[in-house]
XYZ file of N, CA and C in Angstrom:
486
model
N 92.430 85.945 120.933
C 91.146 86.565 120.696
C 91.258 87.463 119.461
N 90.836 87.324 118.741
C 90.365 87.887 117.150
C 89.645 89.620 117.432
N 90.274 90.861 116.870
C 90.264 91.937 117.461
C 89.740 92.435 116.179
N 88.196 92.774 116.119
C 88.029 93.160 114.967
C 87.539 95.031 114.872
N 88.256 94.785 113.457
C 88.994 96.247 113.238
C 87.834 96.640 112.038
N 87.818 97.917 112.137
C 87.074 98.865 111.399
C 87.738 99.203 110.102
N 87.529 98.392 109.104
C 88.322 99.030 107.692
C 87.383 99.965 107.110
N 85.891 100.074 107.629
C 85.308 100.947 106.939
C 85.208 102.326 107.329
N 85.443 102.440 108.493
C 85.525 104.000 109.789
C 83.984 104.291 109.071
N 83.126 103.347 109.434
C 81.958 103.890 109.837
C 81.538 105.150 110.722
N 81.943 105.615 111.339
C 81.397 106.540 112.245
C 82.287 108.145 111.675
N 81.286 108.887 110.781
C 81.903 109.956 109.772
C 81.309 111.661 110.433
N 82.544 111.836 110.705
C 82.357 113.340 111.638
C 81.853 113.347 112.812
N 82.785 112.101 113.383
C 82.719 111.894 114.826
C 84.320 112.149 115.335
N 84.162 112.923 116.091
C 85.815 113.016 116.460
C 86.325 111.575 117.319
N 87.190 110.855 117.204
C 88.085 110.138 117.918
C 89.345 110.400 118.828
N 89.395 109.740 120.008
C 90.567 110.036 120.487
C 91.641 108.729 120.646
N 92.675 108.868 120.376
C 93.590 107.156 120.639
C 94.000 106.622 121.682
N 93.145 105.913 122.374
C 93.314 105.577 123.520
C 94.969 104.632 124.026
N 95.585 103.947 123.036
C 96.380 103.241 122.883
C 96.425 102.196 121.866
N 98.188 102.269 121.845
C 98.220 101.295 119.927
C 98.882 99.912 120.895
N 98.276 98.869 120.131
C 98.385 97.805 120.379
C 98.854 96.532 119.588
N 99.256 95.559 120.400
C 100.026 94.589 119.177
C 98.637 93.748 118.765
N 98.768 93.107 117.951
C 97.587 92.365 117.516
C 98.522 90.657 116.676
N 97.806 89.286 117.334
C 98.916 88.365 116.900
C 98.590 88.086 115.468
N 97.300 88.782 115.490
C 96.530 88.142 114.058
C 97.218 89.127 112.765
N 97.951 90.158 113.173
C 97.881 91.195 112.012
C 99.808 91.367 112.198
N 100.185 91.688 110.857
C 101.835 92.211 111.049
C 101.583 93.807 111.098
N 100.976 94.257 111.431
C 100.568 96.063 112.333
C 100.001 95.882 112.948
N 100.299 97.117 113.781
C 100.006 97.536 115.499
C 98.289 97.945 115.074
N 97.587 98.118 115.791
C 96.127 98.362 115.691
C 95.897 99.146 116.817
N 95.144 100.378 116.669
C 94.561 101.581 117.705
C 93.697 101.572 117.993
N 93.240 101.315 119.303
C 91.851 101.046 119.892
C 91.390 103.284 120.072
N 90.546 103.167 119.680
C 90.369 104.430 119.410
C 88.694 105.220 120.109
N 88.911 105.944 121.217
C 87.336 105.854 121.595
C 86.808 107.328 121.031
N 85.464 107.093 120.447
C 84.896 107.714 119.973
C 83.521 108.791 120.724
N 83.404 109.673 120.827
C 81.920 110.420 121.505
C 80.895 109.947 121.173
N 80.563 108.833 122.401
C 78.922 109.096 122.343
C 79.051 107.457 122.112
N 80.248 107.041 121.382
C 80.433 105.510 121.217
C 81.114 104.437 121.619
N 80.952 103.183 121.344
C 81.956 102.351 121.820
C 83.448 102.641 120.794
N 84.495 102.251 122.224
C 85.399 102.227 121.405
C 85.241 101.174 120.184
N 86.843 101.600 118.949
C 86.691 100.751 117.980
C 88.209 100.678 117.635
N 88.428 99.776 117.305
C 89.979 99.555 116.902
C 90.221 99.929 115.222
N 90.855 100.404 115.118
C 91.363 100.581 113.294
C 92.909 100.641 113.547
N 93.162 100.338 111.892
C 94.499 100.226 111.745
C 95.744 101.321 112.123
N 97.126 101.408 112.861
C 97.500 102.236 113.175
C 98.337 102.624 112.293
N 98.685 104.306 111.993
C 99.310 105.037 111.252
C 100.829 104.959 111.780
N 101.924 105.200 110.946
C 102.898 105.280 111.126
C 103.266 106.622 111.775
N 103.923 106.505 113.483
C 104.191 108.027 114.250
C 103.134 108.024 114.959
N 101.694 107.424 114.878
C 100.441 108.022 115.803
C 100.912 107.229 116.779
N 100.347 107.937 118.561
C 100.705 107.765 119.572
C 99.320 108.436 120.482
N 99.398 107.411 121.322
C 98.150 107.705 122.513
C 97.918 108.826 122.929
N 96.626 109.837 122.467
C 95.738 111.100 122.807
C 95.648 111.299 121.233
N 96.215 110.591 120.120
C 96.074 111.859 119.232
C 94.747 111.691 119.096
N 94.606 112.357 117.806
C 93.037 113.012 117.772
C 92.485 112.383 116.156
N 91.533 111.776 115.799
C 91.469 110.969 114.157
C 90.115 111.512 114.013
N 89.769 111.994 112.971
C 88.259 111.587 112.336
C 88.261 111.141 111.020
N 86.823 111.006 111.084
C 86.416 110.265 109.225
C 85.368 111.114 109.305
N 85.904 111.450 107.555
C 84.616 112.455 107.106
C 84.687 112.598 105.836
N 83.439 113.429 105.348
C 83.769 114.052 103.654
C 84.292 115.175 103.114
N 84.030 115.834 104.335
C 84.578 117.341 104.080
C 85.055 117.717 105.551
N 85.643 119.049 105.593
C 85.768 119.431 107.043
C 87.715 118.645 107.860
N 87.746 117.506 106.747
C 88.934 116.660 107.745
C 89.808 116.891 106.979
N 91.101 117.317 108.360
C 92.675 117.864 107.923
C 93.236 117.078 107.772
N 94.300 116.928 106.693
C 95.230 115.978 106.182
C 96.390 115.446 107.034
N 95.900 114.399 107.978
C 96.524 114.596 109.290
C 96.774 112.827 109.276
N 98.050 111.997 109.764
C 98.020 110.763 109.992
C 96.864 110.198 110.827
N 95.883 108.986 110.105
C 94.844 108.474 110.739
C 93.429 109.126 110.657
N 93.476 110.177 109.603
C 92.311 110.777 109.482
C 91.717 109.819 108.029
N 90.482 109.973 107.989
C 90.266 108.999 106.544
C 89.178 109.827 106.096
N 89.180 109.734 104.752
C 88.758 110.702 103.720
C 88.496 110.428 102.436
N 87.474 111.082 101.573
C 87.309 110.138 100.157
C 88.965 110.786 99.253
N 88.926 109.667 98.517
C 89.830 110.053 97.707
C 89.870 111.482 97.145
N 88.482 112.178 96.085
C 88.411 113.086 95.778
C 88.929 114.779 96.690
N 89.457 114.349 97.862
C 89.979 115.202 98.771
C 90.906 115.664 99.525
N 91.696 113.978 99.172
C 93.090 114.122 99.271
C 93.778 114.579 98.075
N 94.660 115.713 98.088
C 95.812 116.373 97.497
C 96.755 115.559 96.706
N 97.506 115.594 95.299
C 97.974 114.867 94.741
C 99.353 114.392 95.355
N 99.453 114.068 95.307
C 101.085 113.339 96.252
C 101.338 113.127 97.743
N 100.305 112.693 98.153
C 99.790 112.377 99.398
C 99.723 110.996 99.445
N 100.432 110.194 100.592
C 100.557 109.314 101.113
C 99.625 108.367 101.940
N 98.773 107.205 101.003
C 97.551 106.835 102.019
C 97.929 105.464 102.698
N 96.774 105.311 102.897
C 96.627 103.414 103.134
C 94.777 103.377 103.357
N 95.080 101.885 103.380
C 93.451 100.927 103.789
C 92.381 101.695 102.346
N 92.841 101.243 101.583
C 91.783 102.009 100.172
C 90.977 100.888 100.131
N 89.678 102.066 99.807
C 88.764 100.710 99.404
C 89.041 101.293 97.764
N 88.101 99.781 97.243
C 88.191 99.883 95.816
C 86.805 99.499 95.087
N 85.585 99.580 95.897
C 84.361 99.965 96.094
C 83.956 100.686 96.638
N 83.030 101.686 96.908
C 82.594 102.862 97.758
C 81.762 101.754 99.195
N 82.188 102.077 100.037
C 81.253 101.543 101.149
C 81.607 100.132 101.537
N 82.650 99.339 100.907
C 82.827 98.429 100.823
C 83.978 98.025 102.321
N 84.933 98.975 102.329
C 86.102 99.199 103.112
C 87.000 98.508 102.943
N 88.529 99.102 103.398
C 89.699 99.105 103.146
C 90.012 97.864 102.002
N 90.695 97.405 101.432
C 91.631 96.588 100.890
C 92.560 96.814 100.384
N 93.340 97.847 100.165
C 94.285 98.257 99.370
C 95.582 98.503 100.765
N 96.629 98.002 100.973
C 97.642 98.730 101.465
C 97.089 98.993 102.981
N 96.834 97.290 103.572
C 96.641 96.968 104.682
C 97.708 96.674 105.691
N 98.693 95.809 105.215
C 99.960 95.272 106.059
C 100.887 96.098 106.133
N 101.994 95.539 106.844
C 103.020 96.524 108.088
C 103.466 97.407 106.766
N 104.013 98.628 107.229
C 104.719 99.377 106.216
C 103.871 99.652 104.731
N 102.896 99.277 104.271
C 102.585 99.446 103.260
C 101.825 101.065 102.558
N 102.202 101.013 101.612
C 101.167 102.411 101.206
C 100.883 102.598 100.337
N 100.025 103.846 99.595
C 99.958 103.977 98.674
C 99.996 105.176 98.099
N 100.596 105.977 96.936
C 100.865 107.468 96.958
C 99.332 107.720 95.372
N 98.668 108.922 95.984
C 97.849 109.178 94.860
C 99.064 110.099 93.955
N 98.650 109.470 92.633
C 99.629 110.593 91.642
C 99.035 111.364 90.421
N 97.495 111.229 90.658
C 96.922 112.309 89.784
C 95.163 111.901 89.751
N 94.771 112.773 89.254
C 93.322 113.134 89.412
C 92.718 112.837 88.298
N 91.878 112.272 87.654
C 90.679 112.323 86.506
C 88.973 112.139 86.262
N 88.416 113.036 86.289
C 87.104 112.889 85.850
C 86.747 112.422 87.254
N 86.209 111.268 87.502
C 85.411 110.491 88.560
C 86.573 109.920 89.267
N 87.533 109.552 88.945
C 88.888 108.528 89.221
C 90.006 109.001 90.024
N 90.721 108.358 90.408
C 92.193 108.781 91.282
C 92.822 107.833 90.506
N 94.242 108.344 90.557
C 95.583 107.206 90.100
C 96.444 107.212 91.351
N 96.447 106.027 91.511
C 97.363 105.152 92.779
C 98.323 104.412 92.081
N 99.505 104.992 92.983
C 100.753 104.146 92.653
C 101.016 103.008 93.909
N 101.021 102.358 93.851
C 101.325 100.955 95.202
C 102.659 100.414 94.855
N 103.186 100.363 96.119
C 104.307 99.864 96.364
C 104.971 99.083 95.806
N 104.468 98.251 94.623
C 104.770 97.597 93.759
C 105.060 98.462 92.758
N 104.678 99.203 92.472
C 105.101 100.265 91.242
C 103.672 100.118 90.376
N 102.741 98.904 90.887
C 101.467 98.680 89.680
C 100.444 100.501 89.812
N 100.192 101.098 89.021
C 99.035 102.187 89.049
C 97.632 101.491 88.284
N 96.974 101.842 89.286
C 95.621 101.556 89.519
C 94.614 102.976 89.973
N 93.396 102.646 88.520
C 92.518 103.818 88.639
C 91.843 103.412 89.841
N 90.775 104.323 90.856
C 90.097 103.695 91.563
C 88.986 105.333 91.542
N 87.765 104.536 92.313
C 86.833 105.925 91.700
C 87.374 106.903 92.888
N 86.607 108.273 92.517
C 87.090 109.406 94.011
C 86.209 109.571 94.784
N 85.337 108.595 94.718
C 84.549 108.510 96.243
C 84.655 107.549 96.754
N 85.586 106.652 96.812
C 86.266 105.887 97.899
C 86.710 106.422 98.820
N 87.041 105.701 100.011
C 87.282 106.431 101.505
C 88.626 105.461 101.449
N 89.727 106.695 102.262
C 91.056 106.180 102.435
C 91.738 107.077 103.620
N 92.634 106.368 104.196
C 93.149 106.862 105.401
C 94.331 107.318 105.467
N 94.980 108.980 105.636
C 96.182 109.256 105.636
C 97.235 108.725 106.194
N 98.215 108.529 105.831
C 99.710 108.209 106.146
C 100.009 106.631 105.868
N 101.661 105.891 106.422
C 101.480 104.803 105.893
C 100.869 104.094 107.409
N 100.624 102.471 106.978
C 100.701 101.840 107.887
C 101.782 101.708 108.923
N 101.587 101.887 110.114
C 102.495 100.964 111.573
C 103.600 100.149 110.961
N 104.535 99.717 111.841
C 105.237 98.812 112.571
C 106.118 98.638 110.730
N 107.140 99.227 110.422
C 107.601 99.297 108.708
C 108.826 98.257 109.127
N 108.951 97.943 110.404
C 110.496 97.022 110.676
C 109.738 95.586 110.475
N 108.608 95.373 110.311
C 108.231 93.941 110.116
C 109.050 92.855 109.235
N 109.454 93.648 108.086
C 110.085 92.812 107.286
C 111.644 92.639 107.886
N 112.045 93.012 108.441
C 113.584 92.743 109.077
C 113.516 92.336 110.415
N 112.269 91.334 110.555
C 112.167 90.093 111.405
C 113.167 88.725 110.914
N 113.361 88.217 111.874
C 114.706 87.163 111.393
C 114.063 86.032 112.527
N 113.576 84.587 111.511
C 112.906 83.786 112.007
C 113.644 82.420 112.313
N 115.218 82.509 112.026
C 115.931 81.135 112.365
C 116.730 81.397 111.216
N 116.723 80.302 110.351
C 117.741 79.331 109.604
C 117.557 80.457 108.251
N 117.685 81.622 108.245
C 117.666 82.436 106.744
C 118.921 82.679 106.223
N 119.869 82.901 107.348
C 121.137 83.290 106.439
C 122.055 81.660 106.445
N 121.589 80.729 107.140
C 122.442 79.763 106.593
C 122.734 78.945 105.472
N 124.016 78.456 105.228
C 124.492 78.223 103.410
C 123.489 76.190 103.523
N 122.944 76.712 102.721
C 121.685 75.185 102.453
C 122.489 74.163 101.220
N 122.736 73.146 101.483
C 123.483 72.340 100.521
C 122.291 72.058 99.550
N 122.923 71.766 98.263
C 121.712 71.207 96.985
C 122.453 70.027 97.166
N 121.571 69.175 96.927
C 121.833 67.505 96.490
C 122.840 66.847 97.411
N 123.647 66.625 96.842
C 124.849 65.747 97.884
C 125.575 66.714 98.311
N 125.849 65.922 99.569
C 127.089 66.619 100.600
C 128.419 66.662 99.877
N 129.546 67.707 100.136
C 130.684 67.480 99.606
C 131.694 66.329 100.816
N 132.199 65.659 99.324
C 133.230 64.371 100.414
C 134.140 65.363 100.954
N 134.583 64.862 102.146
C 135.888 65.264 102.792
C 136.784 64.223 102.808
N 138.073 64.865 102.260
C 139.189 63.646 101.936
C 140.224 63.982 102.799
């Protein structure tokens, strides 16, 4: 069943509580079903360390720099650690979705933020985009071991044995 997740955290200066983080087969991160006042629960992506009761909101102002809180760019602090950036206003997340991923803001200009991504690429993006503190969940994804990786693979012909 297909568990669809909130990249936009529509619901802004609503407090959330984390009901429990969950595996998801469709995604390489854990996903937090998260219930909200007054609303249905909603699942969004889980922060690296968050654990069942904590506490998340989305907002413009007013929200502490806290794992799983989401916030426009223009408000997060320079060397602060995000994920799920959008790269349209209103559009939601695409930036630094999968297991372990992130993205560090490394300076401020005019209308703009500078993002460094895990790749090392920096990318302007405007500062009223909405982005979510800390990195993504589950960072051991990549030191999954799926069979036949460390074995020695012959090229072309076999060697004779004499």
């Amino acid at each position: 069943m297909y568990r669809m997740v909130d990249f936009q955290r529509k619901l802004r200066g609503v407090p959330g509580t984390v009901r429990r983080i969950e595996y998801d087969p469709n995604r390489t991160t854990r996903i937090a079903l998260v219930d909200f006042q007054g609303h249905n629960p909603m699942y969004m992506l889980a922060t690296d360390g968050m654990k069942a009761g904590d506490n998340v909101t989305a907002g413009d102002e007013g929200v502490d720099i806290r794992p799983g809180n989401a916030m426009p760019l223009n408000s997060v602090p320079v060397g602060t650690i995000i994920h799920n950036v959008e790269l349209k206003p209103g559009k939601g997340g695409q930036l630094a979705r999968s297991a372990g991923s992130y993205v560090q803001v490394i300076g401020k200009d005019l209308s703009y933020s500078i993002l460094r991504l895990t790749s090392g690429e920096v990318r302007l993006v405007l500062s009223t985009c909405m982005c979510s503190i800390g990195a993504v969940s589950n960072q051991d994804n990549q030191n999954q071991n799926f069979g036949k990786a460390g074995r020695k693979r012959w090229m072309g012909k076999r060697p004779s044995v004499r």
